[in-house]
JSON list of C-alpha atoms in Angstrom, two decimals:
[
{"chain": "A", "resi": 1, "resn": "MET", "atom": "CA", "xyz": [0.00, 0.00, 0.00]},
{"chain": "A", "resi": 2, "resn": "ALA", "atom": "CA", "xyz": [2.98, 2.30, -0.43]},
{"chain": "A", "resi": 3, "resn": "GLY", "atom": "CA", "xyz": [1.19, 4.50, -2.96]},
{"chain": "A", "resi": 4, "resn": "LEU", "atom": "CA", "xyz": [-1.75, 5.37, -0.73]},
{"chain": "A", "resi": 5, "resn": "ARG", "atom": "CA", "xyz": [-1.65, 8.44, 1.48]},
{"chain": "A", "resi": 6, "resn": "PRO", "atom": "CA", "xyz": [-2.83, 6.90, 4.77]},
{"chain": "A", "resi": 7, "resn": "GLY", "atom": "CA", "xyz": [-3.70, 8.81, 7.88]},
{"chain": "A", "resi": 8, "resn": "ILE", "atom": "CA", "xyz": [-6.33, 10.31, 10.05]},
{"chain": "A", "resi": 9, "resn": "VAL", "atom": "CA", "xyz": [-8.20, 13.16, 8.41]},
{"chain": "A", "resi": 10, "resn": "THR", "atom": "CA", "xyz": [-9.03, 16.04, 10.69]},
{"chain": "A", "resi": 11, "resn": "GLY", "atom": "CA", "xyz": [-9.71, 19.75, 10.52]},
{"chain": "A", "resi": 12, "resn": "ALA", "atom": "CA", "xyz": [-8.30, 21.53, 7.48]},
{"chain": "A", "resi": 13, "resn": "GLU", "atom": "CA", "xyz": [-7.20, 18.22, 5.95]},
{"chain": "A", "resi": 14, "resn": "SER", "atom": "CA", "xyz": [-10.82, 17.11, 5.65]},
{"chain": "A", "resi": 15, "resn": "PRO", "atom": "CA", "xyz": [-12.49, 17.08, 2.24]},
{"chain": "A", "resi": 16, "resn": "PHE", "atom": "CA", "xyz": [-15.23, 19.16, 3.88]},
{"chain": "A", "resi": 17, "resn": "SER", "atom": "CA", "xyz": [-12.99, 22.18, 3.53]},
{"chain": "A", "resi": 18, "resn": "LEU", "atom": "CA", "xyz": [-10.81, 23.71, 0.88]},
{"chain": "A", "resi": 19, "resn": "ARG", "atom": "CA", "xyz": [-7.25, 22.45, 1.05]},
{"chain": "A", "resi": 20, "resn": "ARG", "atom": "CA", "xyz": [-4.19, 22.49, -1.11]},
{"chain": "A", "resi": 21, "resn": "SER", "atom": "CA", "xyz": [-3.57, 19.16, -2.85]},
{"chain": "A", "resi": 22, "resn": "THR", "atom": "CA", "xyz": [-0.18, 17.59, -2.16]},
{"chain": "A", "resi": 23, "resn": "THR", "atom": "CA", "xyz": [0.03, 16.23, -5.70]},
{"chain": "A", "resi": 24, "resn": "ALA", "atom": "CA", "xyz": [-1.42, 19.06, -7.79]},
{"chain": "A", "resi": 25, "resn": "THR", "atom": "CA", "xyz": [-1.49, 22.81, -7.92]},
{"chain": "A", "resi": 26, "resn": "VAL", "atom": "CA", "xyz": [-5.27, 23.09, -7.80]},
{"chain": "A", "resi": 27, "resn": "ALA", "atom": "CA", "xyz": [-7.33, 23.50, -4.67]},
{"chain": "A", "resi": 28, "resn": "THR", "atom": "CA", "xyz": [-9.49, 20.58, -3.60]},
{"chain": "A", "resi": 29, "resn": "GLY", "atom": "CA", "xyz": [-13.06, 21.08, -2.50]},
{"chain": "A", "resi": 30, "resn": "GLY", "atom": "CA", "xyz": [-15.05, 18.04, -1.52]},
{"chain": "A", "resi": 31, "resn": "ILE", "atom": "CA", "xyz": [-18.02, 16.52, 0.18]},
{"chain": "A", "resi": 32, "resn": "SER", "atom": "CA", "xyz": [-18.75, 13.23, 1.94]},
{"chain": "A", "resi": 33, "resn": "TYR", "atom": "CA", "xyz": [-20.85, 10.55, 0.26]},
{"chain": "A", "resi": 34, "resn": "ASP", "atom": "CA", "xyz": [-22.43, 7.97, 2.58]},
{"chain": "A", "resi": 35, "resn": "THR", "atom": "CA", "xyz": [-22.80, 4.43, 1.20]},
{"chain": "A", "resi": 36, "resn": "GLY", "atom": "CA", "xyz": [-24.40, 3.18, 4.43]},
{"chain": "A", "resi": 37, "resn": "TYR", "atom": "CA", "xyz": [-27.33, 0.92, 5.06]},
{"chain": "A", "resi": 38, "resn": "ALA", "atom": "CA", "xyz": [-29.77, 3.82, 5.19]},
{"chain": "A", "resi": 39, "resn": "ARG", "atom": "CA", "xyz": [-29.44, 3.76, 1.40]},
{"chain": "A", "resi": 40, "resn": "GLU", "atom": "CA", "xyz": [-31.71, 0.81, 0.72]},
{"chain": "A", "resi": 41, "resn": "PRO", "atom": "CA", "xyz": [-31.84, -0.30, -1.91]},
{"chain": "A", "resi": 42, "resn": "PHE", "atom": "CA", "xyz": [-28.30, 0.58, -2.92]},
{"chain": "A", "resi": 43, "resn": "ASP", "atom": "CA", "xyz": [-28.85, 1.47, -6.56]},
{"chain": "A", "resi": 44, "resn": "SER", "atom": "CA", "xyz": [-25.70, 1.87, -8.68]},
{"chain": "A", "resi": 45, "resn": "GLU", "atom": "CA", "xyz": [-27.47, 4.20, -11.14]},
{"chain": "A", "resi": 46, "resn": "VAL", "atom": "CA", "xyz": [-28.49, 6.51, -8.29]},
{"chain": "A", "resi": 47, "resn": "VAL", "atom": "CA", "xyz": [-24.95, 6.43, -6.89]},
{"chain": "A", "resi": 48, "resn": "GLU", "atom": "CA", "xyz": [-23.44, 7.38, -10.25]},
{"chain": "A", "resi": 49, "resn": "ARG", "atom": "CA", "xyz": [-26.02, 10.15, -10.79]},
{"chain": "A", "resi": 50, "resn": "GLU", "atom": "CA", "xyz": [-25.42, 11.61, -7.32]},
{"chain": "A", "resi": 51, "resn": "LEU", "atom": "CA", "xyz": [-21.65, 11.58, -7.78]},
{"chain": "A", "resi": 52, "resn": "ARG", "atom": "CA", "xyz": [-22.09, 13.34, -11.13]},
{"chain": "A", "resi": 53, "resn": "ILE", "atom": "CA", "xyz": [-24.19, 15.99, -9.30]},
{"chain": "A", "resi": 54, "resn": "ILE", "atom": "CA", "xyz": [-21.41, 16.37, -6.73]},
{"chain": "A", "resi": 55, "resn": "ARG", "atom": "CA", "xyz": [-18.94, 17.04, -9.54]},
{"chain": "A", "resi": 56, "resn": "ASP", "atom": "CA", "xyz": [-21.09, 19.07, -11.92]},
{"chain": "A", "resi": 57, "resn": "ASP", "atom": "CA", "xyz": [-23.58, 20.96, -9.75]},
{"chain": "A", "resi": 58, "resn": "LEU", "atom": "CA", "xyz": [-21.63, 21.30, -6.49]},
{"chain": "A", "resi": 59, "resn": "HIS", "atom": "CA", "xyz": [-18.34, 21.87, -8.37]},
{"chain": "A", "resi": 60, "resn": "CYS", "atom": "CA", "xyz": [-16.38, 19.50, -6.14]},
{"chain": "A", "resi": 61, "resn": "ASN", "atom": "CA", "xyz": [-13.25, 17.78, -7.33]},
{"chain": "A", "resi": 62, "resn": "ALA", "atom": "CA", "xyz": [-13.02, 15.39, -4.38]},
{"chain": "A", "resi": 63, "resn": "VAL", "atom": "CA", "xyz": [-15.41, 13.08, -2.57]},
{"chain": "A", "resi": 64, "resn": "ARG", "atom": "CA", "xyz": [-15.03, 11.17, 0.68]},
{"chain": "A", "resi": 65, "resn": "VAL", "atom": "CA", "xyz": [-16.77, 7.85, 0.08]},
{"chain": "A", "resi": 66, "resn": "MET", "atom": "CA", "xyz": [-17.65, 6.39, 3.46]},
{"chain": "A", "resi": 67, "resn": "GLY", "atom": "CA", "xyz": [-19.48, 3.39, 4.88]},
{"chain": "A", "resi": 68, "resn": "GLY", "atom": "CA", "xyz": [-19.04, -0.06, 6.31]},
{"chain": "A", "resi": 69, "resn": "ASP", "atom": "CA", "xyz": [-19.57, -2.24, 3.24]},
{"chain": "A", "resi": 70, "resn": "PRO", "atom": "CA", "xyz": [-16.40, -2.67, 1.16]},
{"chain": "A", "resi": 71, "resn": "GLU", "atom": "CA", "xyz": [-18.31, -3.52, -2.02]},
{"chain": "A", "resi": 72, "resn": "ARG", "atom": "CA", "xyz": [-20.45, -0.39, -1.77]},
{"chain": "A", "resi": 73, "resn": "LEU", "atom": "CA", "xyz": [-17.39, 1.71, -1.03]},
{"chain": "A", "resi": 74, "resn": "GLU", "atom": "CA", "xyz": [-15.53, 0.30, -4.01]},
{"chain": "A", "resi": 75, "resn": "LEU", "atom": "CA", "xyz": [-18.48, 0.81, -6.35]},
{"chain": "A", "resi": 76, "resn": "ALA", "atom": "CA", "xyz": [-18.98, 4.45, -5.35]},
{"chain": "A", "resi": 77, "resn": "ALA", "atom": "CA", "xyz": [-15.22, 5.11, -5.35]},
{"chain": "A", "resi": 78, "resn": "THR", "atom": "CA", "xyz": [-14.90, 3.66, -8.85]},
{"chain": "A", "resi": 79, "resn": "PHE", "atom": "CA", "xyz": [-17.72, 5.87, -10.15]},
{"chain": "A", "resi": 80, "resn": "ALA", "atom": "CA", "xyz": [-16.13, 8.89, -8.49]},
{"chain": "A", "resi": 81, "resn": "ALA", "atom": "CA", "xyz": [-12.70, 8.12, -9.94]},
{"chain": "A", "resi": 82, "resn": "ASP", "atom": "CA", "xyz": [-14.19, 7.56, -13.39]},
{"chain": "A", "resi": 83, "resn": "LEU", "atom": "CA", "xyz": [-15.74, 11.03, -13.09]},
{"chain": "A", "resi": 84, "resn": "GLY", "atom": "CA", "xyz": [-12.29, 12.46, -12.36]},
{"chain": "A", "resi": 85, "resn": "LEU", "atom": "CA", "xyz": [-12.90, 13.10, -8.68]},
{"chain": "A", "resi": 86, "resn": "GLU", "atom": "CA", "xyz": [-10.18, 12.63, -6.09]},
{"chain": "A", "resi": 87, "resn": "VAL", "atom": "CA", "xyz": [-11.40, 9.76, -3.89]},
{"chain": "A", "resi": 88, "resn": "TRP", "atom": "CA", "xyz": [-11.09, 9.71, -0.11]},
{"chain": "A", "resi": 89, "resn": "PHE", "atom": "CA", "xyz": [-11.77, 6.02, 0.57]},
{"chain": "A", "resi": 90, "resn": "SER", "atom": "CA", "xyz": [-13.12, 5.94, 4.10]},
{"chain": "A", "resi": 91, "resn": "PRO", "atom": "CA", "xyz": [-14.30, 2.68, 5.69]},
{"chain": "A", "resi": 92, "resn": "TYR", "atom": "CA", "xyz": [-16.46, 3.44, 8.71]},
{"chain": "A", "resi": 93, "resn": "PRO", "atom": "CA", "xyz": [-16.27, 0.63, 11.30]},
{"chain": "A", "resi": 94, "resn": "LEU", "atom": "CA", "xyz": [-19.31, 0.82, 13.52]},
{"chain": "A", "resi": 95, "resn": "GLU", "atom": "CA", "xyz": [-19.75, -1.65, 16.36]},
{"chain": "A", "resi": 96, "resn": "LEU", "atom": "CA", "xyz": [-16.95, -3.94, 15.19]},
{"chain": "A", "resi": 97, "resn": "THR", "atom": "CA", "xyz": [-14.41, -5.84, 17.25]},
{"chain": "A", "resi": 98, "resn": "ALA", "atom": "CA", "xyz": [-10.74, -4.93, 16.87]},
{"chain": "A", "resi": 99, "resn": "ASP", "atom": "CA", "xyz": [-10.19, -7.96, 14.62]},
{"chain": "A", "resi": 100, "resn": "GLU", "atom": "CA", "xyz": [-13.17, -7.02, 12.47]},
{"chain": "A", "resi": 101, "resn": "VAL", "atom": "CA", "xyz": [-11.89, -3.43, 12.12]},
{"chain": "A", "resi": 102, "resn": "LEU", "atom": "CA", "xyz": [-8.49, -4.72, 11.05]},
{"chain": "A", "resi": 103, "resn": "SER", "atom": "CA", "xyz": [-10.10, -7.04, 8.50]},
{"chain": "A", "resi": 104, "resn": "LEU", "atom": "CA", "xyz": [-12.31, -4.23, 7.15]},
{"chain": "A", "resi": 105, "resn": "PHE", "atom": "CA", "xyz": [-9.35, -1.85, 6.81]},
{"chain": "A", "resi": 106, "resn": "ALA", "atom": "CA", "xyz": [-7.19, -4.49, 5.09]},
{"chain": "A", "resi": 107, "resn": "ASP", "atom": "CA", "xyz": [-9.96, -5.34, 2.62]},
{"chain": "A", "resi": 108, "resn": "CYS", "atom": "CA", "xyz": [-10.69, -1.68, 1.87]},
{"chain": "A", "resi": 109, "resn": "ALA", "atom": "CA", "xyz": [-7.00, -0.78, 1.57]},
{"chain": "A", "resi": 110, "resn": "GLU", "atom": "CA", "xyz": [-6.60, -3.44, -1.11]},
{"chain": "A", "resi": 111, "resn": "ARG", "atom": "CA", "xyz": [-9.64, -2.09, -2.97]},
{"chain": "A", "resi": 112, "resn": "ALA", "atom": "CA", "xyz": [-8.39, 1.50, -2.70]},
{"chain": "A", "resi": 113, "resn": "GLU", "atom": "CA", "xyz": [-4.94, 0.47, -3.91]},
{"chain": "A", "resi": 114, "resn": "ARG", "atom": "CA", "xyz": [-6.41, -1.26, -6.99]},
{"chain": "A", "resi": 115, "resn": "LEU", "atom": "CA", "xyz": [-8.26, 1.94, -7.79]},
{"chain": "A", "resi": 116, "resn": "ARG", "atom": "CA", "xyz": [-5.09, 4.01, -7.29]},
{"chain": "A", "resi": 117, "resn": "GLN", "atom": "CA", "xyz": [-3.16, 1.67, -9.58]},
{"chain": "A", "resi": 118, "resn": "ARG", "atom": "CA", "xyz": [-5.74, 2.40, -12.30]},
{"chain": "A", "resi": 119, "resn": "GLY", "atom": "CA", "xyz": [-4.64, 6.03, -12.11]},
{"chain": "A", "resi": 120, "resn": "ALA", "atom": "CA", "xyz": [-7.13, 7.51, -9.62]},
{"chain": "A", "resi": 121, "resn": "GLU", "atom": "CA", "xyz": [-6.07, 9.99, -6.99]},
{"chain": "A", "resi": 122, "resn": "VAL", "atom": "CA", "xyz": [-6.86, 8.12, -3.75]},
{"chain": "A", "resi": 123, "resn": "VAL", "atom": "CA", "xyz": [-6.53, 9.01, -0.08]},
{"chain": "A", "resi": 124, "resn": "PHE", "atom": "CA", "xyz": [-7.20, 6.11, 2.32]},
{"chain": "A", "resi": 125, "resn": "VAL", "atom": "CA", "xyz": [-8.84, 7.42, 5.48]},
{"chain": "A", "resi": 126, "resn": "THR", "atom": "CA", "xyz": [-8.61, 5.22, 8.58]},
{"chain": "A", "resi": 127, "resn": "GLY", "atom": "CA", "xyz": [-10.30, 7.64, 10.93]},
{"chain": "A", "resi": 128, "resn": "ALA", "atom": "CA", "xyz": [-11.95, 11.02, 10.94]},
{"chain": "A", "resi": 129, "resn": "SER", "atom": "CA", "xyz": [-13.30, 13.59, 13.31]}
]
């Protein structure tokens, strides 16, 4: 996972606020996108349309994709990357044991790394305020 920029995202580093990208000369403005279980059914067409709105109507160039289901996270992150958005891949471990958190993070880190290897700008978030 050497290519990922791991870490805890807080304050000015958060995609909620404007920040200076470490890899580009353009400012990054972003928003969080929840892939959680409140989104039932989880419809891929809706996800893609909402991410397009985030890019086109909200004028964001980054999105923090968060939730507890690795497949949902990967799907939304792939759509976001395909739209040219910087992806903040953010697994959200609710009510998990330490071993389950470690397993979730390892699974999601592999998914985020595959996306990064395809050329996407990816930040792997292992915690947030």
